[in-house]
GROMACS .gro file of C-alpha atoms in nm:
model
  385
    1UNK     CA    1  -5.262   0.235   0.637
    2UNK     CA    2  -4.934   0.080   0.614
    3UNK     CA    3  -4.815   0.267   0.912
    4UNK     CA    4  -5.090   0.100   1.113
    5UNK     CA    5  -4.994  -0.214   1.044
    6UNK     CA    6  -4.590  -0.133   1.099
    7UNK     CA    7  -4.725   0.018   1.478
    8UNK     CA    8  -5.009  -0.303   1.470
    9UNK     CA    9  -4.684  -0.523   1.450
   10UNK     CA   10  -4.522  -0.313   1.652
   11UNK     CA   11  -4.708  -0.369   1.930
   12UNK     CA   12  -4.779  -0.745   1.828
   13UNK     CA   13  -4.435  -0.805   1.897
   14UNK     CA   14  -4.364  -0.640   2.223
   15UNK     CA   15  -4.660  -0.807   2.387
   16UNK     CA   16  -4.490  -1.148   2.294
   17UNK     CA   17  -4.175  -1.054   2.489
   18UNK     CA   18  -4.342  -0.898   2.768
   19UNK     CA   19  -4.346  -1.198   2.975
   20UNK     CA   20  -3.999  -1.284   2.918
   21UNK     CA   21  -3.890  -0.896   2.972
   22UNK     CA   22  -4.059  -0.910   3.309
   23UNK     CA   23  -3.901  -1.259   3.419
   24UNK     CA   24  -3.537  -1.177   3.367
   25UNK     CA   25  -3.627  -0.825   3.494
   26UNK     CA   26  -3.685  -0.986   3.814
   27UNK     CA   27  -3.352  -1.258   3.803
   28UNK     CA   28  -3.237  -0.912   3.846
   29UNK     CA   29  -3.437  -0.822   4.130
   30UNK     CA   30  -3.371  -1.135   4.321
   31UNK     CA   31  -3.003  -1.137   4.262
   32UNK     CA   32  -2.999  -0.781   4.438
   33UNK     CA   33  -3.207  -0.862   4.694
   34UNK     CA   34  -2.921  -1.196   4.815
   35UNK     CA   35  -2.671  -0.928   4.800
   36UNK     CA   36  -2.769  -0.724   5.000
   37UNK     CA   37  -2.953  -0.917   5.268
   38UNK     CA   38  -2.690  -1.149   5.310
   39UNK     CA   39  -2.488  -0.807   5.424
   40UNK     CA   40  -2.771  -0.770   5.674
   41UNK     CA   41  -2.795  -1.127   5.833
   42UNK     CA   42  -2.445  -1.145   5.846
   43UNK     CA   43  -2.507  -0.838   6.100
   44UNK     CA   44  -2.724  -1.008   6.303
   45UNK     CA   45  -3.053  -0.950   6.144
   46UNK     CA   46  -3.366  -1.215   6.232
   47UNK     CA   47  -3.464  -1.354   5.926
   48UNK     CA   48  -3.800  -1.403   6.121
   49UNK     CA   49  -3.770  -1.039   6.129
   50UNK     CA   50  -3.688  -0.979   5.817
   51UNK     CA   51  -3.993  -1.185   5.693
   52UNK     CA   52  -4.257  -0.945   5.854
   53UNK     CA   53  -4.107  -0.640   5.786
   54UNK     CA   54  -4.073  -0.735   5.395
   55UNK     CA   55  -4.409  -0.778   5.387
   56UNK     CA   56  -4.536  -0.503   5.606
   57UNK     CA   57  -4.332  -0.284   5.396
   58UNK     CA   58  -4.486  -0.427   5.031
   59UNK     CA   59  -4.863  -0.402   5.166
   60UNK     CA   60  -4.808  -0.026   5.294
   61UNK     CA   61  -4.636   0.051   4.918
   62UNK     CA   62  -4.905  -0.113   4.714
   63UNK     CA   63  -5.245  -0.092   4.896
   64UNK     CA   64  -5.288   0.272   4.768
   65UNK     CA   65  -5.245   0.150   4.412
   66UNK     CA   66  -5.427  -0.188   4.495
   67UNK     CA   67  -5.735   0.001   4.626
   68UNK     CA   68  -5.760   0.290   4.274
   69UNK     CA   69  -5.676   0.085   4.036
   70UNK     CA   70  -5.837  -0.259   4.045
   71UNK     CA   71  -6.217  -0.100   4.153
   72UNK     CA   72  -6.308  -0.230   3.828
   73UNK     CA   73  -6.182  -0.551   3.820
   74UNK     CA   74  -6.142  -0.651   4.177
   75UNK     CA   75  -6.417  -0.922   4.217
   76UNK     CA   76  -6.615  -0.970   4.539
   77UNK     CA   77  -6.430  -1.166   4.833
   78UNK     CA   78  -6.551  -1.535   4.875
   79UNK     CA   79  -6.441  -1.772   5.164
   80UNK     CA   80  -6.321  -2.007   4.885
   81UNK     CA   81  -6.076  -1.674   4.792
   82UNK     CA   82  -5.965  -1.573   5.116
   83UNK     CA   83  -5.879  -1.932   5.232
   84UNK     CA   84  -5.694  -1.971   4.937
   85UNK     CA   85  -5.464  -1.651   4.975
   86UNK     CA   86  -5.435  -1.731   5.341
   87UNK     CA   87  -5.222  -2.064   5.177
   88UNK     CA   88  -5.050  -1.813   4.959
   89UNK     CA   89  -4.942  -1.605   5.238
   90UNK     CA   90  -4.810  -1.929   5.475
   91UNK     CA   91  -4.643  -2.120   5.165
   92UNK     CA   92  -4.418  -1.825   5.048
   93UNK     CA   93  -4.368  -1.514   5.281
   94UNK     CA   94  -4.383  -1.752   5.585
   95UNK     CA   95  -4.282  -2.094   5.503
   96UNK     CA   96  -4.088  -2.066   5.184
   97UNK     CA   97  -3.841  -1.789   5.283
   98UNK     CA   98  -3.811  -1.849   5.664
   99UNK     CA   99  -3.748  -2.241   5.582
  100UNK     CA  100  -3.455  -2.165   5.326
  101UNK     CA  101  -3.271  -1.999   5.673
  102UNK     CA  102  -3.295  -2.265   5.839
  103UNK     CA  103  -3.200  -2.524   5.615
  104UNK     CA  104  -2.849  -2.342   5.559
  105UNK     CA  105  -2.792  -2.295   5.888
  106UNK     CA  106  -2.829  -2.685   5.915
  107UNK     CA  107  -2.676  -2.793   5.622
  108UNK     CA  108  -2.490  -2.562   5.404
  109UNK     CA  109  -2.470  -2.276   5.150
  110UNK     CA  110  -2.351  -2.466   4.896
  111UNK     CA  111  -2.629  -2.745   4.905
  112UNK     CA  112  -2.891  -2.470   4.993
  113UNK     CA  113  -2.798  -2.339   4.651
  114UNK     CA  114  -2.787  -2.642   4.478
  115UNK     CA  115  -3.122  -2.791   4.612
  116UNK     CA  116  -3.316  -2.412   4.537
  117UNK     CA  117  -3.195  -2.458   4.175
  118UNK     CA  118  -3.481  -2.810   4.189
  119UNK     CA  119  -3.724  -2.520   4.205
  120UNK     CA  120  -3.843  -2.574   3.778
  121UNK     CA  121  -3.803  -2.947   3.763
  122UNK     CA  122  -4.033  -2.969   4.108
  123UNK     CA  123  -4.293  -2.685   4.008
  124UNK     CA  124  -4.278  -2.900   3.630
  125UNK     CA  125  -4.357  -3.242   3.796
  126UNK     CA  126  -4.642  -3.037   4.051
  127UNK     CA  127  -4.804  -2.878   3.721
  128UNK     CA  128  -4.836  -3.184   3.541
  129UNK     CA  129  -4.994  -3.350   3.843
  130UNK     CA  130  -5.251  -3.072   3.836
  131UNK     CA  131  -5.322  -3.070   3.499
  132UNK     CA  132  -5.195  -2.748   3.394
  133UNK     CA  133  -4.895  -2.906   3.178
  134UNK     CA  134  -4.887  -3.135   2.886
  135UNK     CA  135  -4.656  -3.404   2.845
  136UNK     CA  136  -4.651  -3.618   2.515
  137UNK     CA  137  -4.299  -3.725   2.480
  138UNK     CA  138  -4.385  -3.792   2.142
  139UNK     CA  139  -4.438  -3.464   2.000
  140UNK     CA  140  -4.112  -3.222   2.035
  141UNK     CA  141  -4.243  -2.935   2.278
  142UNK     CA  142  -4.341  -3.152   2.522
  143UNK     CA  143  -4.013  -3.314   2.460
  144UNK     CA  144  -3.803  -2.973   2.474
  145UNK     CA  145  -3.960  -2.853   2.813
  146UNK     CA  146  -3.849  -3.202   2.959
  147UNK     CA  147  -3.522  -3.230   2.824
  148UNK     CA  148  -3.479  -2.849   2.908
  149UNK     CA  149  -3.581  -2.868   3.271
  150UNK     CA  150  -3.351  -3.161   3.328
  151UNK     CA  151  -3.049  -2.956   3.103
  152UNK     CA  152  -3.130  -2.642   3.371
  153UNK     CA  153  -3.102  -2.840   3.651
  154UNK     CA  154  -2.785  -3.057   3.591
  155UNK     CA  155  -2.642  -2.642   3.490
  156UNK     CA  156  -2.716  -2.557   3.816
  157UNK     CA  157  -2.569  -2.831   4.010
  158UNK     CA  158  -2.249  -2.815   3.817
  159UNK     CA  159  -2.217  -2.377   3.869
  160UNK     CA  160  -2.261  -2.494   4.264
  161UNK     CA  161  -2.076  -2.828   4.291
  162UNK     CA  162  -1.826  -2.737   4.056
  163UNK     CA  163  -1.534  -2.490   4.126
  164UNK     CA  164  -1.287  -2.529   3.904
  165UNK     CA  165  -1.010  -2.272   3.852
  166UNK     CA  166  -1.019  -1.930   3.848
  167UNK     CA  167  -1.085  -1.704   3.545
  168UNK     CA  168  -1.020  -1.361   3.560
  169UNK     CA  169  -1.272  -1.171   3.357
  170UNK     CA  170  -1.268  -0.868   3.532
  171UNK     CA  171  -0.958  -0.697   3.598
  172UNK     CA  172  -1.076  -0.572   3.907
  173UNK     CA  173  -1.161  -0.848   4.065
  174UNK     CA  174  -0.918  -0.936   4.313
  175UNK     CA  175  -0.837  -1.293   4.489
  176UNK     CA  176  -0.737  -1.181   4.813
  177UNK     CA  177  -1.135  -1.091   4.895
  178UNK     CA  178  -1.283  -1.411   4.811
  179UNK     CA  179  -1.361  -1.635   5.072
  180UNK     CA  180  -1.406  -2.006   4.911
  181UNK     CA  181  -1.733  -2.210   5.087
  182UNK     CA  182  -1.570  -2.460   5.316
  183UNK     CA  183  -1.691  -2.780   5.360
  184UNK     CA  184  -1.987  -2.857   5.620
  185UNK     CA  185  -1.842  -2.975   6.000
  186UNK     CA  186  -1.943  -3.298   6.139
  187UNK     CA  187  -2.197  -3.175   6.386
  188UNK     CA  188  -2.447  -3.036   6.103
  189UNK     CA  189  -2.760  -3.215   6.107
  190UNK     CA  190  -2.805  -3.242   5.691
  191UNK     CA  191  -3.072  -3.462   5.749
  192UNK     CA  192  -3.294  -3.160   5.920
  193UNK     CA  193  -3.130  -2.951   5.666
  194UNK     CA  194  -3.216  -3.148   5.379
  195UNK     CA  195  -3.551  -3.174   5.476
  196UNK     CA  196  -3.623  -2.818   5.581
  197UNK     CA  197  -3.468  -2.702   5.251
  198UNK     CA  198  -3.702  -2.953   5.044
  199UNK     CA  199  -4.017  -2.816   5.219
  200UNK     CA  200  -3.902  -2.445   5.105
  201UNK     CA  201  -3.863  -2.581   4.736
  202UNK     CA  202  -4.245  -2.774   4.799
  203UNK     CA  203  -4.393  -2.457   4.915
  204UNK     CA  204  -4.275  -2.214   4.671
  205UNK     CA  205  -4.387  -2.444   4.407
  206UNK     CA  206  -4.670  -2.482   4.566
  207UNK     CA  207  -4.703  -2.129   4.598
  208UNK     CA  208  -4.742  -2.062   4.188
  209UNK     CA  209  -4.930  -2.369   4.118
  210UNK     CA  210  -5.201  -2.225   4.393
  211UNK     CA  211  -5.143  -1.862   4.260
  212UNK     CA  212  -5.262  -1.981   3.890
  213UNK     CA  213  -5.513  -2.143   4.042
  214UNK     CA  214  -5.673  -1.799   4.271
  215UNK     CA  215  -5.550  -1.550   3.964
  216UNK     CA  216  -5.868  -1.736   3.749
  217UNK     CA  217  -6.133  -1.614   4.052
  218UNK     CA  218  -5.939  -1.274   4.186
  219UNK     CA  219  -5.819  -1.178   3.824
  220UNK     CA  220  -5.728  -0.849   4.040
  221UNK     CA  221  -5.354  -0.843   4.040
  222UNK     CA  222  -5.261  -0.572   4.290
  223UNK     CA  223  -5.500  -0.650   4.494
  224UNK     CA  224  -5.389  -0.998   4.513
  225UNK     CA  225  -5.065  -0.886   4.582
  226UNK     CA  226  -5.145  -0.672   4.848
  227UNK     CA  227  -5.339  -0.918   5.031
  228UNK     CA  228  -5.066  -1.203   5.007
  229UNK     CA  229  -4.871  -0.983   5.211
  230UNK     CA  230  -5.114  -0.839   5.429
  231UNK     CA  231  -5.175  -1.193   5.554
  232UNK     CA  232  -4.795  -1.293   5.546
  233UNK     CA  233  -4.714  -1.031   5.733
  234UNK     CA  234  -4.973  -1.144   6.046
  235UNK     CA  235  -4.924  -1.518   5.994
  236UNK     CA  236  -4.522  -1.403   5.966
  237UNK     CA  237  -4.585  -1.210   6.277
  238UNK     CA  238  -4.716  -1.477   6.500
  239UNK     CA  239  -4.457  -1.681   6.377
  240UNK     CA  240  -4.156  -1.409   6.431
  241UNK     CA  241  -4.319  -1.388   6.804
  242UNK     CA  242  -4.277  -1.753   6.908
  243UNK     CA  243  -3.940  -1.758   6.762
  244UNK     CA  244  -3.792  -1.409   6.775
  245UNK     CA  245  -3.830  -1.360   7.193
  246UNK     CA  246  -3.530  -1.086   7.181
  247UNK     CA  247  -3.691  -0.744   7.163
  248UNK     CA  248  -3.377  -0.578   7.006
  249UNK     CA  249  -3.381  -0.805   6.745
  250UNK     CA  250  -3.722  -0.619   6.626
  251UNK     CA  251  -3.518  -0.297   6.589
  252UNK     CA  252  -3.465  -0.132   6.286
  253UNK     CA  253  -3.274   0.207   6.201
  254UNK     CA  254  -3.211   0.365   5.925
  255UNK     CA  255  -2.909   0.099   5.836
  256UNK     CA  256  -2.874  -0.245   5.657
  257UNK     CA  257  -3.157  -0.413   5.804
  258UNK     CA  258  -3.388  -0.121   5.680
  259UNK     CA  259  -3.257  -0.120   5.319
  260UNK     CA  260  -3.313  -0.505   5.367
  261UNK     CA  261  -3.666  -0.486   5.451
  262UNK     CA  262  -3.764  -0.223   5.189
  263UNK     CA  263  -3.596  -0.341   4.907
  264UNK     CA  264  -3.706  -0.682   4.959
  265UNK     CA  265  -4.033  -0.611   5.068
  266UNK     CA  266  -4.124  -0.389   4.735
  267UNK     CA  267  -3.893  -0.546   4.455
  268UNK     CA  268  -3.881  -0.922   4.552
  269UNK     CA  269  -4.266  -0.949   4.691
  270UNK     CA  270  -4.485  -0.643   4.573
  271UNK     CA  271  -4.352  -0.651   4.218
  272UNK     CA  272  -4.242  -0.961   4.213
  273UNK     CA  273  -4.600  -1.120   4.319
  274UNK     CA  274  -4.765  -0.916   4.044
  275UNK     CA  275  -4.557  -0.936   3.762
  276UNK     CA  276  -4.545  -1.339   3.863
  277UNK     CA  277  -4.911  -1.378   3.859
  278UNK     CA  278  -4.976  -1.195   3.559
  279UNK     CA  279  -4.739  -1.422   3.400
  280UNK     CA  280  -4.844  -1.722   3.577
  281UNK     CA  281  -5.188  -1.625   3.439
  282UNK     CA  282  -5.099  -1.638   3.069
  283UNK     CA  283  -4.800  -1.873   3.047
  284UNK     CA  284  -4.821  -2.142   3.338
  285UNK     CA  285  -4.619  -2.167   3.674
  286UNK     CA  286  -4.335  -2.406   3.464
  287UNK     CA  287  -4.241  -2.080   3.220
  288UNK     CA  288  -4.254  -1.856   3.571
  289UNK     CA  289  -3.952  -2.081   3.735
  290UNK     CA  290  -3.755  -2.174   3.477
  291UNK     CA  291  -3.580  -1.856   3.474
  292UNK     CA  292  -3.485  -1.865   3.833
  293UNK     CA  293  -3.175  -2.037   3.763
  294UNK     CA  294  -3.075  -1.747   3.578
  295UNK     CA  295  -3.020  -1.537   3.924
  296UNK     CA  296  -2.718  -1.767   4.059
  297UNK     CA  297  -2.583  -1.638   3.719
  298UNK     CA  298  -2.653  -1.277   3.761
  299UNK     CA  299  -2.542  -1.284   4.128
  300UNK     CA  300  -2.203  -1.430   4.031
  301UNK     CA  301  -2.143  -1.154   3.794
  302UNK     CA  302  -2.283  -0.879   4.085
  303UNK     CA  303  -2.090  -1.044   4.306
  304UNK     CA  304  -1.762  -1.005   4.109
  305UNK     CA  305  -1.829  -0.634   3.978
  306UNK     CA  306  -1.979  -0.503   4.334
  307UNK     CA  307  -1.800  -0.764   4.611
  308UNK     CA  308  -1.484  -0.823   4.402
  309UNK     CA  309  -1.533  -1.208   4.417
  310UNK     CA  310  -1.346  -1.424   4.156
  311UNK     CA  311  -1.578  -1.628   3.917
  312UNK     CA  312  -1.406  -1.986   3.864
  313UNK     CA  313  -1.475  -2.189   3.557
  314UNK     CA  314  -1.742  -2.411   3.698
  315UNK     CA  315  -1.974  -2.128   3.755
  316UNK     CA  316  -1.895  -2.059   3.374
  317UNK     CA  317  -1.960  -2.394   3.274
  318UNK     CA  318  -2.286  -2.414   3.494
  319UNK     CA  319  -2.419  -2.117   3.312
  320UNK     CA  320  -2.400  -2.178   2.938
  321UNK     CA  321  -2.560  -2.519   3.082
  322UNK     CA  322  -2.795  -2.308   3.237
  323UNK     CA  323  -2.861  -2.121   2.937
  324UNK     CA  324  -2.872  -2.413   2.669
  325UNK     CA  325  -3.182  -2.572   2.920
  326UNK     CA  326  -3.390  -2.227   2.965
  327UNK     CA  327  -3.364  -2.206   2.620
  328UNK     CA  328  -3.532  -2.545   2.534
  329UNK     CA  329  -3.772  -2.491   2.824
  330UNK     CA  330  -3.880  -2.140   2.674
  331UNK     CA  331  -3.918  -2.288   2.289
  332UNK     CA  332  -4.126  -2.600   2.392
  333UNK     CA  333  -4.395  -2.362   2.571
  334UNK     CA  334  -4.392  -2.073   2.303
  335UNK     CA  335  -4.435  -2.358   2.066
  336UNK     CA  336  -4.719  -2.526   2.223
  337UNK     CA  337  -4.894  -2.137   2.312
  338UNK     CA  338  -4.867  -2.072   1.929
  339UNK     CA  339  -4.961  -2.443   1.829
  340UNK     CA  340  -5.259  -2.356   2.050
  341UNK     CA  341  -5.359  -2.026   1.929
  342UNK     CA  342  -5.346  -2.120   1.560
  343UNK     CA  343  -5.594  -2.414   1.644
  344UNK     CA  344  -5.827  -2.212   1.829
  345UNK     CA  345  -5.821  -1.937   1.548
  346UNK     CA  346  -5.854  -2.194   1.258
  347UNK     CA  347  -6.188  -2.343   1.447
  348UNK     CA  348  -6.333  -2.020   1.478
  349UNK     CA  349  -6.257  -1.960   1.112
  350UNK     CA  350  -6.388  -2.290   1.059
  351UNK     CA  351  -6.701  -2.205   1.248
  352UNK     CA  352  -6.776  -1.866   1.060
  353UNK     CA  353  -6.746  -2.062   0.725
  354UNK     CA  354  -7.039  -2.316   0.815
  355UNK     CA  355  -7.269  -2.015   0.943
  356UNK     CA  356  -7.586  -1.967   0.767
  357UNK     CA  357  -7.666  -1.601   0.639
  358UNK     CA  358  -7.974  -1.456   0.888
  359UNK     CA  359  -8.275  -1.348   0.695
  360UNK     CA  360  -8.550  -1.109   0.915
  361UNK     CA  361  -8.902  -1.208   0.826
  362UNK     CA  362  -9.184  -1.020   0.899
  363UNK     CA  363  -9.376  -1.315   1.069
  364UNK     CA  364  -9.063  -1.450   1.250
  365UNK     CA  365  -9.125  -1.447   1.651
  366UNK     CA  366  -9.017  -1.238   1.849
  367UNK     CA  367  -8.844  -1.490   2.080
  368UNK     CA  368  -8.705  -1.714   1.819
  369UNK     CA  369  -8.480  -1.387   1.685
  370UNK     CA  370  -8.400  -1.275   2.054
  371UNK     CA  371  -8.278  -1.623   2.064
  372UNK     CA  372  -8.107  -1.669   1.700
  373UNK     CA  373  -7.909  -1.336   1.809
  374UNK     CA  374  -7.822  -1.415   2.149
  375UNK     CA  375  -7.624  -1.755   2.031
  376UNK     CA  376  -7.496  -1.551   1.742
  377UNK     CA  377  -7.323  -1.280   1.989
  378UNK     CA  378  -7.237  -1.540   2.182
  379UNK     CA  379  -7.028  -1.727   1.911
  380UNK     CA  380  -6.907  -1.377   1.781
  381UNK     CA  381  -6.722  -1.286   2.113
  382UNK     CA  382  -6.584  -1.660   2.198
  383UNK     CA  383  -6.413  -1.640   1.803
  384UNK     CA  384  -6.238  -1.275   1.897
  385UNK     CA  385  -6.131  -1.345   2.239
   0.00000   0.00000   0.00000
């Protein structure tokens, strides 16, 4: 008995950290993914391309699974469901990531970063639009996530607009193959760039406010998945068409632009679209984004061990910043989740304590019982779910 309840705790315990596993998991993911398309678009690669392929890629990988392993959960396809994962397919694959191309060409790599950093406080000011955040600034979770959100952004603007000097944590990192940002030329148009690079942060916001949304009527994960980039990959298509009129530029050997489209295309939207919406499902679109700061950390350090880039001591300073915010972000929501469990376990509790014992009488009706024990397997269920 006592070993069931070490394993019962166990268990208790991992599926609390699950979500935050999965999250930082995927920092990971994303960091890789900059790496090592940036090597590709600096070789000439479309990013219009690169956008349909990604996707083309992901649906091919995970319709198999999609089709075996949601039969009994995949629900039946409404017009209300497809429109919505039509938007899903245009606000991320399509608009989101083609968008964030174009703004740096425009403006610059340094603001591009700083501006995709907004991503949490604009997906926190979206949700509580929607209703699917709380805000009481006088009780301390809702107090923590705010503070936190606006702690994680000011980290992030300091790790970009910040250099500072140079530290030398690793010894192999070596100065003379660092290549320091310059500063934008005249002839940039910021204000297109600034305004292309604001849509990308509106639409990928967008994207997991409308994804918590679908997730509650297509509860069917892979599926979901699948289908996003099924239809980014044709709306992507007819975009990369009217854009892309270069036939060679659709060309693809087994070289950067390949390893590109694959790796992207199964780690950054296959995975990353599942493991997203199953988190965006439990814990909200605002506990989903406040961990993408964390990949401008983890590309700095990738970019040091595998590139041999120098890491100066803004980029330091931006991340403990960085840290100290997801932090406060992370213990307001776990607070509230538990704060909200307890409650809904102490009214069931409550419930079961006022119920009245059932007695079977011979001369009781037959649809008065059929009716006393419908409502009481009805209460039953909603007290263990």
């Amino acid at each position: 008995m006592s070993e069931q309840n070490v394993w019962g705790m166990i268990s208790t315990s991992f599926n609390k950290i699950k979500p935050y596993v999965a999250m930082i998991s995927l920092q990971f993911g994303y960091a890789g993914m900059f790496i090592i398309t940036l090597v590709s678009l600096k070789r000439g690669f479309s990013h219009w391309v690169l956008a349909v392929y990604r996707h083309a890629i992901a649906t091919l990988v995970f319709a198999p699974f999609a089709y075996f392993l949601d039969k009994t959960t995949r629900p039946k396809m409404t017009k209300s469901i497809f429109l919505k994962i039509m938007v899903l397919a245009f606000l991320e694959p399509v608009l989101d990531q083609n968008l964030y191309y174009v703004g740096v060409q425009y403006a610059s790599a340094t603001f591009a970063a700083a501006a995709t950093n907004v991503l949490p406080a604009v997906t926190f000011i979206m949700a509580v639009i929607f209703k699917m955040e709380r805000v009481n600034l006088k009780r301390i979770p809702s107090l923590a996530k705010v503070i936190g959100t606006l702690i994680t952004v000011c980290g992030a603007m300091v790790m970009t607009l910040y250099t500072g000097p140079i530290i030398d944590i690793f010894w192999y990192s070596h100065g003379s193959n660092h290549h320091k940002a310059g500063s934008a030329s005249a002839n940039q148009h910021w204000a297109t760039g600034t305004i292309m690079l604001l849509s990308c942060i509106v639409g990928w916001s967008g994207f997991f406010i409308l994804q918590n949304n679908t997730m509650k009527d297509y509860p069917a994960g892979l599926s979901l998945t699948t289908l996003i980039c099924l239809m980014g990959t044709l709306e992507g298509g007819v975009v990369a068409v009217i854009m892309e009129r270069q036939k060679r530029a659709w060309v693809v050997g087994f070289d950067s632009r390949l390893l590109a489209a694959a790796y992207s295309g199964i780690v950054c939207s296959g995975i990353a679209y599942y493991l997203q919406g199953v988190v965006n499902k439990v814990r909200g679109p605002v506990f989903v984004t406040a961990f993408s700061p964390l990949t401008m950390i983890i590309t700095a350090v990738l970019g040091a061990i595998v590139l041999s880039e120098q890491i100066h001591l803004g980029s330091l300073i931006g991340a403990v910043i960085i840290i100290v915010g997801l932090y406060s972000v992370i213990w307001g929501k776990s607070k509230e989740n538990s704060e909200s469990e307890s409650k809904e376990s102490l009214t069931c509790e409550d419930e079961k304590a006022h119920e009245l014992p059932v007695v079977a009488h011979k001369k009781t009706p037959n649809n008065f019982h059929d009716k006393n024990s419908s409502q009481l397997e009805h209460h039953e269920k909603a007290c263990t779910v």
